[in-house]
């Protein structure tokens, strides 16, 4: 085993390394170096330390000739990397001191790094947590994705409305990646298929090159590093010299520009399936490159492909890489002489598919004509897969319907395991989207409840709490989060709760200082910090939170001498650019904030803050400072949620519905430490059958009726009664997500929160219980589950954990 100590440097050695990089990699001397130069030098010095364990891990994987895991994901929402590297290498303190010796501030350098925002939200962040856990568990694994030139758009507000601008993380060099121009593959699109004696040959009409960029991902204590391999699209003909010589300069660069389009930008849709041809090309582009790459690696160790499934586990993060099934079949049949059945069965043994949503608009379907045009050979193969499936089980077509190719069904049929991401979600997957396929393959759907990496989401983002935990239960918990239960006996100790409280206080002050510096707003750190941060979506119901805020404001004004609990309501999140209702929600939050924050009668009791451009780094600042976690989706709609786990880990109790992983979080932390309200998933389905349920709920609730009147009458829009006319109308007439039906229960639960918060001793215990009992939600536990139930791979803990039975 590579010794962690061999990757470590002392302060003087690290300083020397930083200076060496400043001089020889950046070409600057210390007197003229900018903060970015220092950041790049530190990053290079840290990256160097990962190279040896990285090589050693790769060597060990080759020597073991064991199974490798390939995690295919359109998105890896990583955030900043300096802390990941320095914390996992155990170099954080040394880096601080080394930089201080060089006259630099580590904290300022860390925040100079742009976020790698190669994802929309939960799905992409989950992939990033999984990479951290795979390395920590020493599982030989590759993450495969797209090296987008522009990550998720940047958000700012103009007159309260969201405006998007292009994100530019690659404007300056990315310190962490190694370019691998020699690792490249041709990826074809379009064209036609020739058949000769039963043998098919695809002749694509156009081709681009997929070119690899590798980032080492190091695990906790620096013992193991895996590779995140991201593909960039490049042109085969870089430059058309003929056209240039004719003076046609623009046309000369056209082929390059066209090819690069494929990896140019991350689609900013969350939970909608836009069905654009470029998106299909992106999906095929990175999937095909990844499959070719893993086959090449396999064939460098094995002479034939018959044992592929013993050595290769491919996990599809949602259906975006679902074309992996037909692509693998294509290569096995057209290039390696398999017969169709043998190829389908081999591919299926290799593949696992994770479903992240039940929302119909998010389930990928491609118009069959477009699919056949872009991927003609795959279209044929999917027909063969369909025939194979129908031949085995009878019954109707599953993959093709109404002139569309349904990627969920394709992924299901081509995977040996299909998993949901929380217990409730996995049950609903069985009952709803894959009801029929589940009857046919009753053992295929399993559950792997999501998790989060405790290294980023406690150890590095919350130093005060991390230090308190270290001094209370020792320092082994970041790799074995269940150990947090060792805090439970301390929770009856008032001294411990005081320290827990003071850690929270420090984080709240850090956030307040940041808010003041960045946004010029003063927060009251004695108030309850009540936070809802996530993508803006009707099902997540930020608008219910806002309506409750307005109702609270009304109540305070009606009774100024009441015993009110001061609150700071914090919102953060982006709306998909084309999702108009979500954009109206953002506008309304901002409009209401202007009005309420300016009200001298309530100023000390209620504040609404909505910082622009919520991202991973902002989450790392907000979550440790939260008193209350808002997880209020319509039951049955949030597949799991992972923010919910992060808040609980950082000592913020949840107000929430019985949705996604909330259900399991509540079981773990205890019902008495969770503020539950709202309809259950079954009740939501039931209520939809009641005609006019929204209007009825509003008529039965003077509180919400008043709030909706205020909005409709222009109280928050300078008398403009049109701006939110559609919003109010929607709630009266449709309210598909049942804001109106859950509102009163939500309001009442919030008042229970107020009461609990005022009892400082009680609140302190609730908060600490959340931290102490959330340990099960480590992504290490999740990955152990995938390793055991889906991939059949060993990991660091397989030998001594009795609940593991990895092959
Ligand atoms: C999320 N899905 C779920 N999709 O909504 C959340 O409940 C879950 O915790 C998380 O996955 C991880 O399992 C999600 O983030 C997307 O962002 C897709 C991006 C591409 C288009 C379709 C939605």
mmCIF file with all atom_site columns, N, CA, C and O in Angstrom, residues 723-744:
data_model
loop_
_atom_site.group_PDB
_atom_site.id
_atom_site.type_symbol
_atom_site.label_atom_id
_atom_site.label_alt_id
_atom_site.label_comp_id
_atom_site.label_asym_id
_atom_site.label_entity_id
_atom_site.label_seq_id
_atom_site.pdbx_PDB_ins_code
_atom_site.Cartn_x
_atom_site.Cartn_y
_atom_site.Cartn_z
_atom_site.occupancy
_atom_site.B_iso_or_equiv
_atom_site.pdbx_formal_charge
_atom_site.auth_seq_id
_atom_site.auth_comp_id
_atom_site.auth_asym_id
_atom_site.auth_atom_id
_atom_site.pdbx_PDB_model_num
ATOM 1  N N  . UNK A 1 723 ? -48.145 41.502 -13.120 1.00 0.00 ? 723 UNK A N  1
ATOM 2  C CA . UNK A 1 723 ? -46.883 40.768 -13.013 1.00 0.00 ? 723 UNK A CA 1
ATOM 3  C C  . UNK A 1 723 ? -47.085 39.360 -12.452 1.00 0.00 ? 723 UNK A C  1
ATOM 4  O O  . UNK A 1 723 ? -46.491 38.405 -12.931 1.00 0.00 ? 723 UNK A O  1
ATOM 5  N N  . UNK A 1 724 ? -47.918 39.253 -11.439 1.00 0.00 ? 724 UNK A N  1
ATOM 6  C CA . UNK A 1 724 ? -48.088 37.935 -10.822 1.00 0.00 ? 724 UNK A CA 1
ATOM 7  C C  . UNK A 1 724 ? -49.503 37.375 -10.999 1.00 0.00 ? 724 UNK A C  1
ATOM 8  O O  . UNK A 1 724 ? -49.916 36.475 -10.271 1.00 0.00 ? 724 UNK A O  1
ATOM 9  N N  . UNK A 1 725 ? -50.199 37.939 -11.991 1.00 0.00 ? 725 UNK A N  1
ATOM 10 C CA . UNK A 1 725 ? -51.546 37.440 -12.280 1.00 0.00 ? 725 UNK A CA 1
ATOM 11 C C  . UNK A 1 725 ? -51.512 35.951 -12.613 1.00 0.00 ? 725 UNK A C  1
ATOM 12 O O  . UNK A 1 725 ? -52.308 35.161 -12.096 1.00 0.00 ? 725 UNK A O  1
ATOM 13 N N  . UNK A 1 726 ? -50.587 35.588 -13.463 1.00 0.00 ? 726 UNK A N  1
ATOM 14 C CA . UNK A 1 726 ? -50.477 34.179 -13.884 1.00 0.00 ? 726 UNK A CA 1
ATOM 15 C C  . UNK A 1 726 ? -50.112 33.279 -12.712 1.00 0.00 ? 726 UNK A C  1
ATOM 16 O O  . UNK A 1 726 ? -50.641 32.165 -12.573 1.00 0.00 ? 726 UNK A O  1
ATOM 17 N N  . UNK A 1 727 ? -49.261 33.768 -11.887 1.00 0.00 ? 727 UNK A N  1
ATOM 18 C CA . UNK A 1 727 ? -48.815 33.004 -10.718 1.00 0.00 ? 727 UNK A CA 1
ATOM 19 C C  . UNK A 1 727 ? -50.005 32.681 -9.805  1.00 0.00 ? 727 UNK A C  1
ATOM 20 O O  . UNK A 1 727 ? -50.226 31.535 -9.411  1.00 0.00 ? 727 UNK A O  1
ATOM 21 N N  . UNK A 1 728 ? -50.775 33.728 -9.497  1.00 0.00 ? 728 UNK A N  1
ATOM 22 C CA . UNK A 1 728 ? -51.903 33.537 -8.580  1.00 0.00 ? 728 UNK A CA 1
ATOM 23 C C  . UNK A 1 728 ? -52.972 32.656 -9.232  1.00 0.00 ? 728 UNK A C  1
ATOM 24 O O  . UNK A 1 728 ? -53.522 31.744 -8.601  1.00 0.00 ? 728 UNK A O  1
ATOM 25 N N  . UNK A 1 729 ? -53.214 32.920 -10.504 1.00 0.00 ? 729 UNK A N  1
ATOM 26 C CA . UNK A 1 729 ? -54.198 32.115 -11.236 1.00 0.00 ? 729 UNK A CA 1
ATOM 27 C C  . UNK A 1 729 ? -53.814 30.635 -11.188 1.00 0.00 ? 729 UNK A C  1
ATOM 28 O O  . UNK A 1 729 ? -54.652 29.768 -10.933 1.00 0.00 ? 729 UNK A O  1
ATOM 29 N N  . UNK A 1 730 ? -52.550 30.376 -11.411 1.00 0.00 ? 730 UNK A N  1
ATOM 30 C CA . UNK A 1 730 ? -52.067 28.989 -11.389 1.00 0.00 ? 730 UNK A CA 1
ATOM 31 C C  . UNK A 1 730 ? -52.386 28.322 -10.051 1.00 0.00 ? 730 UNK A C  1
ATOM 32 O O  . UNK A 1 730 ? -52.847 27.181 -10.007 1.00 0.00 ? 730 UNK A O  1
ATOM 33 N N  . UNK A 1 731 ? -52.152 29.050 -8.971  1.00 0.00 ? 731 UNK A N  1
ATOM 34 C CA . UNK A 1 731 ? -52.388 28.437 -7.655  1.00 0.00 ? 731 UNK A CA 1
ATOM 35 C C  . UNK A 1 731 ? -53.884 28.183 -7.412  1.00 0.00 ? 731 UNK A C  1
ATOM 36 O O  . UNK A 1 731 ? -54.251 27.182 -6.813  1.00 0.00 ? 731 UNK A O  1
ATOM 37 N N  . UNK A 1 732 ? -54.713 29.075 -7.900  1.00 0.00 ? 732 UNK A N  1
ATOM 38 C CA . UNK A 1 732 ? -56.159 28.870 -7.717  1.00 0.00 ? 732 UNK A CA 1
ATOM 39 C C  . UNK A 1 732 ? -56.687 27.730 -8.581  1.00 0.00 ? 732 UNK A C  1
ATOM 40 O O  . UNK A 1 732 ? -57.509 26.933 -8.138  1.00 0.00 ? 732 UNK A O  1
ATOM 41 N N  . UNK A 1 733 ? -56.208 27.688 -9.828  1.00 0.00 ? 733 UNK A N  1
ATOM 42 C CA . UNK A 1 733 ? -56.860 26.811 -10.799 1.00 0.00 ? 733 UNK A CA 1
ATOM 43 C C  . UNK A 1 733 ? -56.149 25.471 -11.023 1.00 0.00 ? 733 UNK A C  1
ATOM 44 O O  . UNK A 1 733 ? -56.780 24.523 -11.459 1.00 0.00 ? 733 UNK A O  1
ATOM 45 N N  . UNK A 1 734 ? -54.843 25.434 -10.787 1.00 0.00 ? 734 UNK A N  1
ATOM 46 C CA . UNK A 1 734 ? -54.124 24.180 -11.075 1.00 0.00 ? 734 UNK A CA 1
ATOM 47 C C  . UNK A 1 734 ? -53.423 23.659 -9.825  1.00 0.00 ? 734 UNK A C  1
ATOM 48 O O  . UNK A 1 734 ? -53.761 22.624 -9.309  1.00 0.00 ? 734 UNK A O  1
ATOM 49 N N  . UNK A 1 735 ? -52.430 24.386 -9.417  1.00 0.00 ? 735 UNK A N  1
ATOM 50 C CA . UNK A 1 735 ? -51.641 24.008 -8.248  1.00 0.00 ? 735 UNK A CA 1
ATOM 51 C C  . UNK A 1 735 ? -51.327 22.515 -8.236  1.00 0.00 ? 735 UNK A C  1
ATOM 52 O O  . UNK A 1 735 ? -51.594 21.802 -7.274  1.00 0.00 ? 735 UNK A O  1
ATOM 53 N N  . UNK A 1 736 ? -50.728 22.085 -9.311  1.00 0.00 ? 736 UNK A N  1
ATOM 54 C CA . UNK A 1 736 ? -50.423 20.661 -9.457  1.00 0.00 ? 736 UNK A CA 1
ATOM 55 C C  . UNK A 1 736 ? -49.564 20.164 -8.290  1.00 0.00 ? 736 UNK A C  1
ATOM 56 O O  . UNK A 1 736 ? -49.653 19.009 -7.884  1.00 0.00 ? 736 UNK A O  1
ATOM 57 N N  . UNK A 1 737 ? -48.749 21.049 -7.736  1.00 0.00 ? 737 UNK A N  1
ATOM 58 C CA . UNK A 1 737 ? -47.814 20.613 -6.693  1.00 0.00 ? 737 UNK A CA 1
ATOM 59 C C  . UNK A 1 737 ? -48.323 20.859 -5.270  1.00 0.00 ? 737 UNK A C  1
ATOM 60 O O  . UNK A 1 737 ? -47.587 20.735 -4.302  1.00 0.00 ? 737 UNK A O  1
ATOM 61 N N  . UNK A 1 738 ? -49.617 21.238 -5.175  1.00 0.00 ? 738 UNK A N  1
ATOM 62 C CA . UNK A 1 738 ? -50.325 21.195 -3.893  1.00 0.00 ? 738 UNK A CA 1
ATOM 63 C C  . UNK A 1 738 ? -49.771 22.141 -2.827  1.00 0.00 ? 738 UNK A C  1
ATOM 64 O O  . UNK A 1 738 ? -49.783 21.820 -1.632  1.00 0.00 ? 738 UNK A O  1
ATOM 65 N N  . UNK A 1 739 ? -49.316 23.289 -3.258  1.00 0.00 ? 739 UNK A N  1
ATOM 66 C CA . UNK A 1 739 ? -48.894 24.324 -2.311  1.00 0.00 ? 739 UNK A CA 1
ATOM 67 C C  . UNK A 1 739 ? -50.067 24.711 -1.418  1.00 0.00 ? 739 UNK A C  1
ATOM 68 O O  . UNK A 1 739 ? -49.937 24.831 -0.196  1.00 0.00 ? 739 UNK A O  1
ATOM 69 N N  . UNK A 1 740 ? -51.212 24.895 -2.044  1.00 0.00 ? 740 UNK A N  1
ATOM 70 C CA . UNK A 1 740 ? -52.384 25.365 -1.288  1.00 0.00 ? 740 UNK A CA 1
ATOM 71 C C  . UNK A 1 740 ? -52.821 24.313 -0.269  1.00 0.00 ? 740 UNK A C  1
ATOM 72 O O  . UNK A 1 740 ? -53.216 24.650 0.844   1.00 0.00 ? 740 UNK A O  1
ATOM 73 N N  . UNK A 1 741 ? -52.730 23.052 -0.648  1.00 0.00 ? 741 UNK A N  1
ATOM 74 C CA . UNK A 1 741 ? -53.223 21.986 0.244   1.00 0.00 ? 741 UNK A CA 1
ATOM 75 C C  . UNK A 1 741 ? -52.310 21.789 1.451   1.00 0.00 ? 741 UNK A C  1
ATOM 76 O O  . UNK A 1 741 ? -52.767 21.402 2.521   1.00 0.00 ? 741 UNK A O  1
ATOM 77 N N  . UNK A 1 742 ? -51.022 22.020 1.265   1.00 0.00 ? 742 UNK A N  1
ATOM 78 C CA . UNK A 1 742 ? -50.080 21.800 2.371   1.00 0.00 ? 742 UNK A CA 1
ATOM 79 C C  . UNK A 1 742 ? -49.826 23.062 3.186   1.00 0.00 ? 742 UNK A C  1
ATOM 80 O O  . UNK A 1 742 ? -49.134 23.008 4.213   1.00 0.00 ? 742 UNK A O  1
ATOM 81 N N  . UNK A 1 743 ? -50.353 24.197 2.700   1.00 0.00 ? 743 UNK A N  1
ATOM 82 C CA . UNK A 1 743 ? -49.916 25.470 3.280   1.00 0.00 ? 743 UNK A CA 1
ATOM 83 C C  . UNK A 1 743 ? -50.169 25.588 4.788   1.00 0.00 ? 743 UNK A C  1
ATOM 84 O O  . UNK A 1 743 ? -49.259 25.940 5.559   1.00 0.00 ? 743 UNK A O  1
ATOM 85 N N  . UNK A 1 744 ? -51.379 25.301 5.213   1.00 0.00 ? 744 UNK A N  1
ATOM 86 C CA . UNK A 1 744 ? -51.687 25.512 6.640   1.00 0.00 ? 744 UNK A CA 1
ATOM 87 C C  . UNK A 1 744 ? -50.845 24.620 7.541   1.00 0.00 ? 744 UNK A C  1
ATOM 88 O O  . UNK A 1 744 ? -50.375 25.035 8.608   1.00 0.00 ? 744 UNK A O  1
#
